[in-house]
mmCIF file with all atom_site columns, C-alpha atoms and ligand atoms in Angstrom:
data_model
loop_
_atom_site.group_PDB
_atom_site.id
_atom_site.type_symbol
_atom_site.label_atom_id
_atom_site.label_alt_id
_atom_site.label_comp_id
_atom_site.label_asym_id
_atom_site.label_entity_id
_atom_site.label_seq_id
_atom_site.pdbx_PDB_ins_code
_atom_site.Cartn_x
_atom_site.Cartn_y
_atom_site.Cartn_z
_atom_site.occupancy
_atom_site.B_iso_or_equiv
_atom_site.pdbx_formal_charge
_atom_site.auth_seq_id
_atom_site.auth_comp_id
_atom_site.auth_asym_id
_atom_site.auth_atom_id
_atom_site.pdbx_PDB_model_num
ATOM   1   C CA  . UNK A 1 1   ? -16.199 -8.226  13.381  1.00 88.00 ? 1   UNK A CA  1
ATOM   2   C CA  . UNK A 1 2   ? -12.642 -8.808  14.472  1.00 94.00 ? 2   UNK A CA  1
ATOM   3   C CA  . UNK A 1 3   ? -9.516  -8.790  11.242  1.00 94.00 ? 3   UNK A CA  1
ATOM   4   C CA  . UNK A 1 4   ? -6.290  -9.984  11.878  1.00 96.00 ? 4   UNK A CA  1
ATOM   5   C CA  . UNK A 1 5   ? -3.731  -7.541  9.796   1.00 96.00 ? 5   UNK A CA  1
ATOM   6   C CA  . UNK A 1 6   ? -0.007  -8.762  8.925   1.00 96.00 ? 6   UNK A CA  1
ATOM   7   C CA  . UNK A 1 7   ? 1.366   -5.762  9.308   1.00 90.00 ? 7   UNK A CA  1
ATOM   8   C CA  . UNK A 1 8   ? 3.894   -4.367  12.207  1.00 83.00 ? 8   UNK A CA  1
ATOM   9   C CA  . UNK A 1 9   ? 3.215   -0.960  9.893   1.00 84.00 ? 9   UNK A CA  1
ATOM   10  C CA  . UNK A 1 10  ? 1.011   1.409   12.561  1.00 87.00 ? 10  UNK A CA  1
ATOM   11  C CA  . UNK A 1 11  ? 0.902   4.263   10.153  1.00 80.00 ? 11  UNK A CA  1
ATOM   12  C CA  . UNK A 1 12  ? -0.895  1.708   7.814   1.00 80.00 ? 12  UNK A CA  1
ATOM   13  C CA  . UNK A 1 13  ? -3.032  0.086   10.386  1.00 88.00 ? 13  UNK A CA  1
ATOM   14  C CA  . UNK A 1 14  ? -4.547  3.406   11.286  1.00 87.00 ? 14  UNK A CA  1
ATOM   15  C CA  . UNK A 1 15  ? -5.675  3.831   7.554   1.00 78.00 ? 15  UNK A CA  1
ATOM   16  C CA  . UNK A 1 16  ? -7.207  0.201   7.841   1.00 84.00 ? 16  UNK A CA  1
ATOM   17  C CA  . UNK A 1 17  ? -8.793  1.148   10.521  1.00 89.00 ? 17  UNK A CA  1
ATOM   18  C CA  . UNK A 1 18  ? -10.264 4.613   9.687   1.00 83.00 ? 18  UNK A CA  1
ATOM   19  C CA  . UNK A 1 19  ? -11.238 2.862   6.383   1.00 79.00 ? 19  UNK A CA  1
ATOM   20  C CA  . UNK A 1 20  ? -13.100 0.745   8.335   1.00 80.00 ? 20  UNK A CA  1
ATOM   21  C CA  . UNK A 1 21  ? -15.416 1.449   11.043  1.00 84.00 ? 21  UNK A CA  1
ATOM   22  C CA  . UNK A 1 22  ? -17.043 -1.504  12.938  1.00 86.00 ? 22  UNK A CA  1
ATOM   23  C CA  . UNK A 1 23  ? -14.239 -3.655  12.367  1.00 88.00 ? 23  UNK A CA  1
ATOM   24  C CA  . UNK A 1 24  ? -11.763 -4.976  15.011  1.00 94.00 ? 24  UNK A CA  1
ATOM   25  C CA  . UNK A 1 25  ? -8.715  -4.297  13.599  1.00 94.00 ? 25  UNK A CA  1
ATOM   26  C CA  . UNK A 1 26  ? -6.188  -6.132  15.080  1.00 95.00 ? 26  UNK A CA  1
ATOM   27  C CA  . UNK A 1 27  ? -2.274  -5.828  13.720  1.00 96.00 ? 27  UNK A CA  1
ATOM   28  C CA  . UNK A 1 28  ? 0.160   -9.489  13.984  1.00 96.00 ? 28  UNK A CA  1
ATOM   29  C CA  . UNK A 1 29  ? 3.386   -8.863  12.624  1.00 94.00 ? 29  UNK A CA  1
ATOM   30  C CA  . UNK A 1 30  ? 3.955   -11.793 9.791   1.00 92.00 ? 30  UNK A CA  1
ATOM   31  C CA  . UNK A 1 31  ? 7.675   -11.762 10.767  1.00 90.00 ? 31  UNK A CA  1
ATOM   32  C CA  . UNK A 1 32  ? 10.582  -12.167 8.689   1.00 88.00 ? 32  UNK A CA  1
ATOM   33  C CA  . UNK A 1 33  ? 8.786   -13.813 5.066   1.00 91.00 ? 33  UNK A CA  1
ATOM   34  C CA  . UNK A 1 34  ? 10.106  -14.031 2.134   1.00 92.00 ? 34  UNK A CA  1
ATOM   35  C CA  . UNK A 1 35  ? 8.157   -11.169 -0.042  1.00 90.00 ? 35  UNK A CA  1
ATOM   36  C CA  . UNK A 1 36  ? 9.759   -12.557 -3.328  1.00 93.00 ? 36  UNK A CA  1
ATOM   37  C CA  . UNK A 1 37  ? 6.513   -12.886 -5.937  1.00 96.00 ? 37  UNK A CA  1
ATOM   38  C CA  . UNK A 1 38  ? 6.431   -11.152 -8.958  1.00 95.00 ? 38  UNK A CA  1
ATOM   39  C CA  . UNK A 1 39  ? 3.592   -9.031  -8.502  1.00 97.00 ? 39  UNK A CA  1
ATOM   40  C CA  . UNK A 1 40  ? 2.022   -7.333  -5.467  1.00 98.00 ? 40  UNK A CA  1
ATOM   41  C CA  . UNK A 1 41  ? -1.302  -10.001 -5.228  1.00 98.00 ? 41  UNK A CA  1
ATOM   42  C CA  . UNK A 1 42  ? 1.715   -12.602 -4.969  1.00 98.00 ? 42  UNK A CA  1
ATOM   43  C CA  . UNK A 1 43  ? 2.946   -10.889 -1.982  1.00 97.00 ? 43  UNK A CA  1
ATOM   44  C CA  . UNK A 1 44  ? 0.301   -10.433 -0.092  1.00 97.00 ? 44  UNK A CA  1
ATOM   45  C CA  . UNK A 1 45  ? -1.208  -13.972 -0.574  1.00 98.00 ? 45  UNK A CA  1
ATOM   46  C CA  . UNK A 1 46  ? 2.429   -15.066 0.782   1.00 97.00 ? 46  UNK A CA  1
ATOM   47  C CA  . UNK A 1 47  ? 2.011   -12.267 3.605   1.00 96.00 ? 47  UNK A CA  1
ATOM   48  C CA  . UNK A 1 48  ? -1.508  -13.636 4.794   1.00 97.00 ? 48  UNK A CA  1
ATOM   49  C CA  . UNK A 1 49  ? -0.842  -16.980 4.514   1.00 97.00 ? 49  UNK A CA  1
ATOM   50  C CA  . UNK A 1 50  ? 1.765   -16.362 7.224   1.00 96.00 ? 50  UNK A CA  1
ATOM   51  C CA  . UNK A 1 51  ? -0.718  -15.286 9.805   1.00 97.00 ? 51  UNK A CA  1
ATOM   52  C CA  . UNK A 1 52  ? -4.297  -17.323 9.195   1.00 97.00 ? 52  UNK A CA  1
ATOM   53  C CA  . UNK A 1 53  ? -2.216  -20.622 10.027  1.00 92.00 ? 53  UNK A CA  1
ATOM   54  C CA  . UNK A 1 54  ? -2.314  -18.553 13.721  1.00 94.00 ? 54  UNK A CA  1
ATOM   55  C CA  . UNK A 1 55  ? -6.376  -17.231 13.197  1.00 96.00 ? 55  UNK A CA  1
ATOM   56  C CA  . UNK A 1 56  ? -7.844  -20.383 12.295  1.00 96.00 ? 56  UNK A CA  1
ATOM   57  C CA  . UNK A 1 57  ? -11.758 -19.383 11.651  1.00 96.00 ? 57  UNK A CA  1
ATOM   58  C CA  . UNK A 1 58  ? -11.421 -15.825 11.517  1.00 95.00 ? 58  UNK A CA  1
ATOM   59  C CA  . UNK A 1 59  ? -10.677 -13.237 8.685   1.00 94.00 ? 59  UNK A CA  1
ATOM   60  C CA  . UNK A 1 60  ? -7.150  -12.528 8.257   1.00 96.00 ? 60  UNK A CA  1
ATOM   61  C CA  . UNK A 1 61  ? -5.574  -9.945  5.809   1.00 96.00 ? 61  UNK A CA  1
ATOM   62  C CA  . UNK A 1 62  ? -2.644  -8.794  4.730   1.00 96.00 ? 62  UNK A CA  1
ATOM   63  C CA  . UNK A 1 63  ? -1.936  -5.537  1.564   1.00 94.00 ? 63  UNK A CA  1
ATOM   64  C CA  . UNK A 1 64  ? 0.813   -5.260  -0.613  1.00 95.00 ? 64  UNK A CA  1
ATOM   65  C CA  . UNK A 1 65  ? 1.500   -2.124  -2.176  1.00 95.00 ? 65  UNK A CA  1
ATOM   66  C CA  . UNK A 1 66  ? 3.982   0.417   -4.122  1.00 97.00 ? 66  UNK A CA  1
ATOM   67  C CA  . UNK A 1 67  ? 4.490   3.085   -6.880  1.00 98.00 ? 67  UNK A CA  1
ATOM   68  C CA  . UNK A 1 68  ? 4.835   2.177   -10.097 1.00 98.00 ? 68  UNK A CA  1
ATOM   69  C CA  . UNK A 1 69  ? 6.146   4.735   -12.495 1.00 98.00 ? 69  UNK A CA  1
ATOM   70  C CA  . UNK A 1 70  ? 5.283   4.926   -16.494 1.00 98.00 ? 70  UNK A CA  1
ATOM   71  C CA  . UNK A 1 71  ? 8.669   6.582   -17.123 1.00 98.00 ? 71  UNK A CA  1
ATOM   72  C CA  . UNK A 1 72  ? 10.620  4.091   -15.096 1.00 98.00 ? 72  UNK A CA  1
ATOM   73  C CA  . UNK A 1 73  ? 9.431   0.919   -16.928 1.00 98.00 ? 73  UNK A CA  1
ATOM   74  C CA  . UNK A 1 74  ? 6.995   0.480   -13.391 1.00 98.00 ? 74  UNK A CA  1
ATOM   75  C CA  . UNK A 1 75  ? 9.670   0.614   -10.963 1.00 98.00 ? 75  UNK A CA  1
ATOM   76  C CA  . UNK A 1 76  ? 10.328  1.075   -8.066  1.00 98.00 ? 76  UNK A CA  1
ATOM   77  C CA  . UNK A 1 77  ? 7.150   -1.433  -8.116  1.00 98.00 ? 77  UNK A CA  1
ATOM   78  C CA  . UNK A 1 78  ? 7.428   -4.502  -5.723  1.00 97.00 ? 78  UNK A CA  1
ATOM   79  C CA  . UNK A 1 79  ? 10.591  -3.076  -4.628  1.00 96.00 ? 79  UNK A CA  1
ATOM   80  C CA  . UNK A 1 80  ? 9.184   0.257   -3.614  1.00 97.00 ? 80  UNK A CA  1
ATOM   81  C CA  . UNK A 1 81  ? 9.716   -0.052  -0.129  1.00 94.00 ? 81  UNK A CA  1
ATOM   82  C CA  . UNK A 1 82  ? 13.470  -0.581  -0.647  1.00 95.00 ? 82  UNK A CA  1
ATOM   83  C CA  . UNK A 1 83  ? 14.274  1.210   -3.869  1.00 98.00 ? 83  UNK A CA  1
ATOM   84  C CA  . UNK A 1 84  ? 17.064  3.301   -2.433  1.00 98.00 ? 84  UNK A CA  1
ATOM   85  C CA  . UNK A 1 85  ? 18.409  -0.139  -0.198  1.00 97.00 ? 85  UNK A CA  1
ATOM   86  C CA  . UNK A 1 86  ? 18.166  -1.366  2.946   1.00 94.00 ? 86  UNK A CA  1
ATOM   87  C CA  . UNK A 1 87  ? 17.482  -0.413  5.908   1.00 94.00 ? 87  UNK A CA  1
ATOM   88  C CA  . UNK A 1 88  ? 14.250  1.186   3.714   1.00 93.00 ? 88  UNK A CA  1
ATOM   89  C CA  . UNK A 1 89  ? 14.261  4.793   4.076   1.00 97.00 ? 89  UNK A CA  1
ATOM   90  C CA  . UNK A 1 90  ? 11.732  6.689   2.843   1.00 97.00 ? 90  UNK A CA  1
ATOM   91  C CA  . UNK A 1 91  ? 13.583  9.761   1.951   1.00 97.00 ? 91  UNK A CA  1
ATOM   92  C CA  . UNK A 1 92  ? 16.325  8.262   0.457   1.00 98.00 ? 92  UNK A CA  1
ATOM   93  C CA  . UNK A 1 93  ? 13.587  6.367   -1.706  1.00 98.00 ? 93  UNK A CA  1
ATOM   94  C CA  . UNK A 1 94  ? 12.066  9.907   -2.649  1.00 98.00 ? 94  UNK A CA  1
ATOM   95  C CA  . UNK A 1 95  ? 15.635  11.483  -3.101  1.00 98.00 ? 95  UNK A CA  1
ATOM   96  C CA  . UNK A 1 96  ? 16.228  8.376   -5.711  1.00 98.00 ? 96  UNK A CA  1
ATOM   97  C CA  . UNK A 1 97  ? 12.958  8.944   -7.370  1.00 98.00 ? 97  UNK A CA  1
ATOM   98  C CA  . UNK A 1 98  ? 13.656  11.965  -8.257  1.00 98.00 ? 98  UNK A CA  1
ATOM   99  C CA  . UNK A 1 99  ? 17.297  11.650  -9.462  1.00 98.00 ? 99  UNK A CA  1
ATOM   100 C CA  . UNK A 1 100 ? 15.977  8.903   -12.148 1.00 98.00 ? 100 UNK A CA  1
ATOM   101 C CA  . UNK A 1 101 ? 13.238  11.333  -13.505 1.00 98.00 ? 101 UNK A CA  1
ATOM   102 C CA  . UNK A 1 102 ? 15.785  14.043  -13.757 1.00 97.00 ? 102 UNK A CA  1
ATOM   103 C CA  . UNK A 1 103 ? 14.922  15.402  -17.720 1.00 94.00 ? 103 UNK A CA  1
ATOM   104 C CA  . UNK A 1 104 ? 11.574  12.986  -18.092 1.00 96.00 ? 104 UNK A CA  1
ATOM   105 C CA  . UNK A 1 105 ? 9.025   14.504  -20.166 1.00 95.00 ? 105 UNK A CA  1
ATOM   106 C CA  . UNK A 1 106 ? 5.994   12.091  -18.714 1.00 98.00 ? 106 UNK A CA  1
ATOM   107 C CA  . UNK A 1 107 ? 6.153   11.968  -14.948 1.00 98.00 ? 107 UNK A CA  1
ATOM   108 C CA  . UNK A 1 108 ? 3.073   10.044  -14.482 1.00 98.00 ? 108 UNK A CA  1
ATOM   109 C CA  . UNK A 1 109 ? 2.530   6.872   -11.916 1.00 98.00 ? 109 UNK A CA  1
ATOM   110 C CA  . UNK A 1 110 ? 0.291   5.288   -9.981  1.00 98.00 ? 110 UNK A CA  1
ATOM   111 C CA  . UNK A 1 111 ? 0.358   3.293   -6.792  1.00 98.00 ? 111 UNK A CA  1
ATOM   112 C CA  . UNK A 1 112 ? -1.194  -0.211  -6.319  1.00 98.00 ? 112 UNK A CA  1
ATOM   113 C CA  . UNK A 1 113 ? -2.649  -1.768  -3.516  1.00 97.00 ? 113 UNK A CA  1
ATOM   114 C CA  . UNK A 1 114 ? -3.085  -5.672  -3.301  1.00 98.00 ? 114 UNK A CA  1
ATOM   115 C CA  . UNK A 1 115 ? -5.400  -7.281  -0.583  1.00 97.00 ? 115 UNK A CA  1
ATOM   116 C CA  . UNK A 1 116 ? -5.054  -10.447 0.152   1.00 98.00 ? 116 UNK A CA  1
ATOM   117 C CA  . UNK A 1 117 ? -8.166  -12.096 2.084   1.00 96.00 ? 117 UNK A CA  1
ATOM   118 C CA  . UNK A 1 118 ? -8.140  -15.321 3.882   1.00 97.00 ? 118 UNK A CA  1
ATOM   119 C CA  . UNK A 1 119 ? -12.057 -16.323 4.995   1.00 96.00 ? 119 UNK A CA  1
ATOM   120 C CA  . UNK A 1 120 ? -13.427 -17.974 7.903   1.00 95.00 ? 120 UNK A CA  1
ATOM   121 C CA  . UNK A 1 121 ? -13.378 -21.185 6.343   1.00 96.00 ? 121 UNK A CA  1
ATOM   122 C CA  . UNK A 1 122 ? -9.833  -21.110 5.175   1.00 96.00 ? 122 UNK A CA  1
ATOM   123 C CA  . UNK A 1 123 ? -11.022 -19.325 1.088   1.00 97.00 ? 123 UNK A CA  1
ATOM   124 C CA  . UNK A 1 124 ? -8.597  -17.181 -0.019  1.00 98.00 ? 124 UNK A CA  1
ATOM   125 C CA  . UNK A 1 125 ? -9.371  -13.853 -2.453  1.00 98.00 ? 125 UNK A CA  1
ATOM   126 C CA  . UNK A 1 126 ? -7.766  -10.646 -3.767  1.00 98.00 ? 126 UNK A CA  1
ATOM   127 C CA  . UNK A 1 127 ? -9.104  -7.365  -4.070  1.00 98.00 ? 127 UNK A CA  1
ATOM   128 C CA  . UNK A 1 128 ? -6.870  -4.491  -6.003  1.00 98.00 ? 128 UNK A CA  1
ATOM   129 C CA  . UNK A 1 129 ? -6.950  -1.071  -5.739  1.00 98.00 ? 129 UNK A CA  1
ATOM   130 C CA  . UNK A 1 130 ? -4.806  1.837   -7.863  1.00 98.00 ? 130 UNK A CA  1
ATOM   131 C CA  . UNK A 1 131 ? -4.915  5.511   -7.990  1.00 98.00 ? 131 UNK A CA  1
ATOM   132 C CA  . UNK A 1 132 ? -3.480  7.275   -11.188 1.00 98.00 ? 132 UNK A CA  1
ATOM   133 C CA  . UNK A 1 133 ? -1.144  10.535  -10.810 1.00 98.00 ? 133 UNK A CA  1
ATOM   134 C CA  . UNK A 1 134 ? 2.378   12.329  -11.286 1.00 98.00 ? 134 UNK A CA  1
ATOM   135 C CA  . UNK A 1 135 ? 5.795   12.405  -9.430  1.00 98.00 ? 135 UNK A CA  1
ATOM   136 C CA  . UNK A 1 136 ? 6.126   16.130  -8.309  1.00 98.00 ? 136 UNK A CA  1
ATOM   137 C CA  . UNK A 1 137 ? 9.702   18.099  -9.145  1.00 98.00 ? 137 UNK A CA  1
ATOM   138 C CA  . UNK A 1 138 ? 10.392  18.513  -5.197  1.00 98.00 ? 138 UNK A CA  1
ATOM   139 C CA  . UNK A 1 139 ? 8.605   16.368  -2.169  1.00 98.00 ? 139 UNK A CA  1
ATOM   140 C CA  . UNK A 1 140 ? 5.652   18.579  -0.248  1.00 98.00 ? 140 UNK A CA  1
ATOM   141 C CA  . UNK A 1 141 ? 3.940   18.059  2.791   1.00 98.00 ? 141 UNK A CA  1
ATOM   142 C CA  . UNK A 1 142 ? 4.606   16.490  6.329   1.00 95.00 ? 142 UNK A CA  1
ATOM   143 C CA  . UNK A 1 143 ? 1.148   13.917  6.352   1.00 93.00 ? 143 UNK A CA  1
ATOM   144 C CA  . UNK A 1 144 ? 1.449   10.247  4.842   1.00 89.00 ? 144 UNK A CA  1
ATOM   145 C CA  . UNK A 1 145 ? 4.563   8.272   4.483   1.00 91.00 ? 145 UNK A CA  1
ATOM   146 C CA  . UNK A 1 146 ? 6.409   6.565   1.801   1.00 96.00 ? 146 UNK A CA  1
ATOM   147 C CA  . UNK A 1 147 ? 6.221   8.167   -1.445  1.00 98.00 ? 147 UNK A CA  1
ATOM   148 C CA  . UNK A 1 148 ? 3.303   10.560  -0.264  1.00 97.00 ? 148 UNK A CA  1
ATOM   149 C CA  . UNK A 1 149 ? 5.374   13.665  -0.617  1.00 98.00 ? 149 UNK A CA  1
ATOM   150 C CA  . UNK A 1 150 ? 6.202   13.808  -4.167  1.00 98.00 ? 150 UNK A CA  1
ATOM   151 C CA  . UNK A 1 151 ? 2.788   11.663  -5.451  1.00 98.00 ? 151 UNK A CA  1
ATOM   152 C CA  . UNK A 1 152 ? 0.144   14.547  -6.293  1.00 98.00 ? 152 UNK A CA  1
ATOM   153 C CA  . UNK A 1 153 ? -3.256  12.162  -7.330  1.00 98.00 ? 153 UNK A CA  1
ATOM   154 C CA  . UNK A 1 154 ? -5.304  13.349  -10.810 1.00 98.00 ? 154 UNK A CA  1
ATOM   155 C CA  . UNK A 1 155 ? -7.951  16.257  -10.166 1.00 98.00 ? 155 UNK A CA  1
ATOM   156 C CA  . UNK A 1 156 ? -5.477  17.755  -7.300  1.00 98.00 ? 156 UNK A CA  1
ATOM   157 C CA  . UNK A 1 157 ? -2.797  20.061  -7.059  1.00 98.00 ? 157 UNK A CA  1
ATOM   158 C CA  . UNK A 1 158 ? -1.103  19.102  -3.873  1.00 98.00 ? 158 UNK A CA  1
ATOM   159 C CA  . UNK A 1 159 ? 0.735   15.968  -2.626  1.00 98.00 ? 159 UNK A CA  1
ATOM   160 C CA  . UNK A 1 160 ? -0.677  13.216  -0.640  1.00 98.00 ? 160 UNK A CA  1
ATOM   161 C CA  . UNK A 1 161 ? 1.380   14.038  2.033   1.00 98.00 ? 161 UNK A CA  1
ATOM   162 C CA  . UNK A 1 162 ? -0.477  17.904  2.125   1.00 98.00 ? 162 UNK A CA  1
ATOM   163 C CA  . UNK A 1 163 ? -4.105  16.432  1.185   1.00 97.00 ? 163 UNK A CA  1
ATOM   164 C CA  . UNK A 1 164 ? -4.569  14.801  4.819   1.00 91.00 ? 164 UNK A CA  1
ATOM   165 C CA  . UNK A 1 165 ? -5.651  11.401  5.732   1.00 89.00 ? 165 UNK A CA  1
ATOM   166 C CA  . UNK A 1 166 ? -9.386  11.382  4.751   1.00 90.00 ? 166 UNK A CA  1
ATOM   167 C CA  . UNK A 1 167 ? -8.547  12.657  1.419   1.00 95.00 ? 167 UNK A CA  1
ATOM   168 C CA  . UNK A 1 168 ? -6.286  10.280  1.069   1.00 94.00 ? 168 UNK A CA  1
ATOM   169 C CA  . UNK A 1 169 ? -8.088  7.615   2.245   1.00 89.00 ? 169 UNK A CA  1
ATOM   170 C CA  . UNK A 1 170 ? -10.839 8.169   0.073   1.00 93.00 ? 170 UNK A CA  1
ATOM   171 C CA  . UNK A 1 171 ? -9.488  8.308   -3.084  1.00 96.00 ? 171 UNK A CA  1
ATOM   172 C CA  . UNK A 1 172 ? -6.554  6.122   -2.744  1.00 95.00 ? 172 UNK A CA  1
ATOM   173 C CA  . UNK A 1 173 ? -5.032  2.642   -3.422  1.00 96.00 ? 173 UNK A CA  1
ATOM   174 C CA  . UNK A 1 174 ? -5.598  1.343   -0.144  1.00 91.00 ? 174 UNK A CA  1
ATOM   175 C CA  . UNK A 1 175 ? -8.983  2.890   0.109   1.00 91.00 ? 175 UNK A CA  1
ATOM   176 C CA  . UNK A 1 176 ? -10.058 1.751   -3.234  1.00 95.00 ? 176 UNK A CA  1
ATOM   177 C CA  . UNK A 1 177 ? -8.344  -2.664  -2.250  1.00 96.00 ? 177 UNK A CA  1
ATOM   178 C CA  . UNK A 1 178 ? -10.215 -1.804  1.000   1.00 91.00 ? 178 UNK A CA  1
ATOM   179 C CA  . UNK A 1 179 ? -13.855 -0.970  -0.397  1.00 92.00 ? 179 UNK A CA  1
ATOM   180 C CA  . UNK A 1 180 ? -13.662 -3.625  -3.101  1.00 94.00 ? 180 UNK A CA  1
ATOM   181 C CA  . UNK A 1 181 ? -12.585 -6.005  0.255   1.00 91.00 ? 181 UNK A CA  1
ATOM   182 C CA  . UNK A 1 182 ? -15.797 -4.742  2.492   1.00 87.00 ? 182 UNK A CA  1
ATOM   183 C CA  . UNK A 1 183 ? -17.705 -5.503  -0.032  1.00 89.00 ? 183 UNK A CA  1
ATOM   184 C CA  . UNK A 1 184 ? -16.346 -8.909  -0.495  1.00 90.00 ? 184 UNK A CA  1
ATOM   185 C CA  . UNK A 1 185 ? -16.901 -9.593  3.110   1.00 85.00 ? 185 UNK A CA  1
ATOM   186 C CA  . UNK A 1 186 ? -20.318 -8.072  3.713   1.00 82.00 ? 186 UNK A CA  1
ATOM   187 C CA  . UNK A 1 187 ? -21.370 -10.403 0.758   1.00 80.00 ? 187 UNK A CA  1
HETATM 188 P P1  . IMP B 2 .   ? 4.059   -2.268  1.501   1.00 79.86 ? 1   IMP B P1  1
HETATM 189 O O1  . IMP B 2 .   ? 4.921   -3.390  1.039   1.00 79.86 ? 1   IMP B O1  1
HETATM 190 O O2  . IMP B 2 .   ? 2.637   -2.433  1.136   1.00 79.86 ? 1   IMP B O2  1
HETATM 191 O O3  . IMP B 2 .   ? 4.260   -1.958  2.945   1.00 79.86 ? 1   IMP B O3  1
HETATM 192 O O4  . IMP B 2 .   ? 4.491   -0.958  0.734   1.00 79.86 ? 1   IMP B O4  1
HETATM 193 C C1  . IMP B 2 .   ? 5.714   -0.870  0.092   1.00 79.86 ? 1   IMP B C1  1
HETATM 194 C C2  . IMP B 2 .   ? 6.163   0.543   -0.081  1.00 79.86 ? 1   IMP B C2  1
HETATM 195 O O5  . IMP B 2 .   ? 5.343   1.188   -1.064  1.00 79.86 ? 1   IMP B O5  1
HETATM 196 C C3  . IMP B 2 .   ? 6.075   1.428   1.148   1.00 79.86 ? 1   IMP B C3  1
HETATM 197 O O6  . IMP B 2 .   ? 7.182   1.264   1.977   1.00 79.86 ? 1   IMP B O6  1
HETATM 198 C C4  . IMP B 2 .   ? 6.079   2.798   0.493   1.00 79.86 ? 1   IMP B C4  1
HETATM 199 O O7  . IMP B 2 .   ? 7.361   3.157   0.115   1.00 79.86 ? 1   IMP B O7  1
HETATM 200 C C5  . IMP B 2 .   ? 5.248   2.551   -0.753  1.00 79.86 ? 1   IMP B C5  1
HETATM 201 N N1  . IMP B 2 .   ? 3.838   2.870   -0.494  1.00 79.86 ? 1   IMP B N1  1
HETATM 202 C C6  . IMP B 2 .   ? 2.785   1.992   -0.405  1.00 79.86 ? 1   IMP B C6  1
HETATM 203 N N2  . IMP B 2 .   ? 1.640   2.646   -0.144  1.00 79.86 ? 1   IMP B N2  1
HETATM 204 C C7  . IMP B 2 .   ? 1.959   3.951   -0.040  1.00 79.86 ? 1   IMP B C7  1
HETATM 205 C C8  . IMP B 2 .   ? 1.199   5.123   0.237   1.00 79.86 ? 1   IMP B C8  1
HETATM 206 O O8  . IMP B 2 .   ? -0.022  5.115   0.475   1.00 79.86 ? 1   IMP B O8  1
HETATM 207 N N3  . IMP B 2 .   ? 1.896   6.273   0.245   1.00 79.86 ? 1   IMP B N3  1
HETATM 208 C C9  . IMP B 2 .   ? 3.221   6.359   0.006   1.00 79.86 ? 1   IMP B C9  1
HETATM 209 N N4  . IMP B 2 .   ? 3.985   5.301   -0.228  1.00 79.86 ? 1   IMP B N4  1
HETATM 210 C C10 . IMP B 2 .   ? 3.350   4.093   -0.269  1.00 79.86 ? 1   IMP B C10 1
#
């Protein structure tokens, strides 16, 4: 079965696809969209929506996602990707993160995933996906991207960014939008 992705994100398409075997996985970059809803479903309903008007009668997706930390009121949330500004930079991100949790007593977060799903016939649904944890004090590990550094998941000791990919994979946000999403699709 063939799914059309918006993402221009390769790193991320690789986790799709290792997530899931026997599909197609084909990226389309949604382009420059305004990514201005509230909440991470909201964005990747607006992401999809930019791409199934192209994929008429085939399954299109597109996944919104970012950290939200308890200390920090949720933030960076829906801005995650550009906490530190723009052009995003993922270091600079991390380097902020850790500046504003300078002194906090409860470092724990969690990142969401949001799937967005449009259907053959044009139905749209979303699948979520989170994965509970803590900032670390300094960023570990050379695997992941984003926040994966300094995000060490409940029941482990190590970062994302040390665990590897299938680790990762299976226990995490994405994983977790992407499972409930198979089995949305295998009925
Ligand atoms: P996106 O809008 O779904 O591409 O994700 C927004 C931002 O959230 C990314 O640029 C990262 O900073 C962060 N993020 C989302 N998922 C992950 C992850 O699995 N690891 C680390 N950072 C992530």
């Amino acid at each position: 079965m063939k799914i059309f992705v918006a993402t221009h994100n390769a790193h991320k398409l690789g986790e799709i696809a290792a997530i899931l075997p026997g599909f197609e996985v084909v990226g389309d970059d949604p382009g420059e969209v305004d990514e201005n809803a509230p909440d991470f479903a909201g964005n990747a309903l607006i992401k999809v929506r930019a791409i199934a008007a192209r994929h008429v009668g085939e399954w299109c997706m597109a996944d919104d996602s970012g950290l939200e930390v308890k200390a920090l009121g949720g933030a960076p949330g829906v801005r995650s990707a550009r906490y530190a500004g723009e052009p995003t930079d993922s270091a600079a991100n991390n380097r902020l993160l850790l500046r504003n949790l300078e002194g906090a007593g409860d470092r724990t977060a969690n990142f969401t995933c949001a799937i967005a799903l449009v259907d053959p016939q044009g139905g749209e649904h979303v699948c979520m996906g989170r994965v509970f944890g803590r900032i670390a004090t300094a960023p570990a590990g050379v695997g992941g991207f984003g926040y994966d550094p300094l995000f060490v998941p409940d029941g482990f000791d190590r970062s994302f960014a040390e665990l590897g990919a299938e680790t990762k994979n299976s226990i995490s946000h994405r994983g977790r939008a992407l499972a409930a999403m198979k089995g949305l699709i295998d009925g």
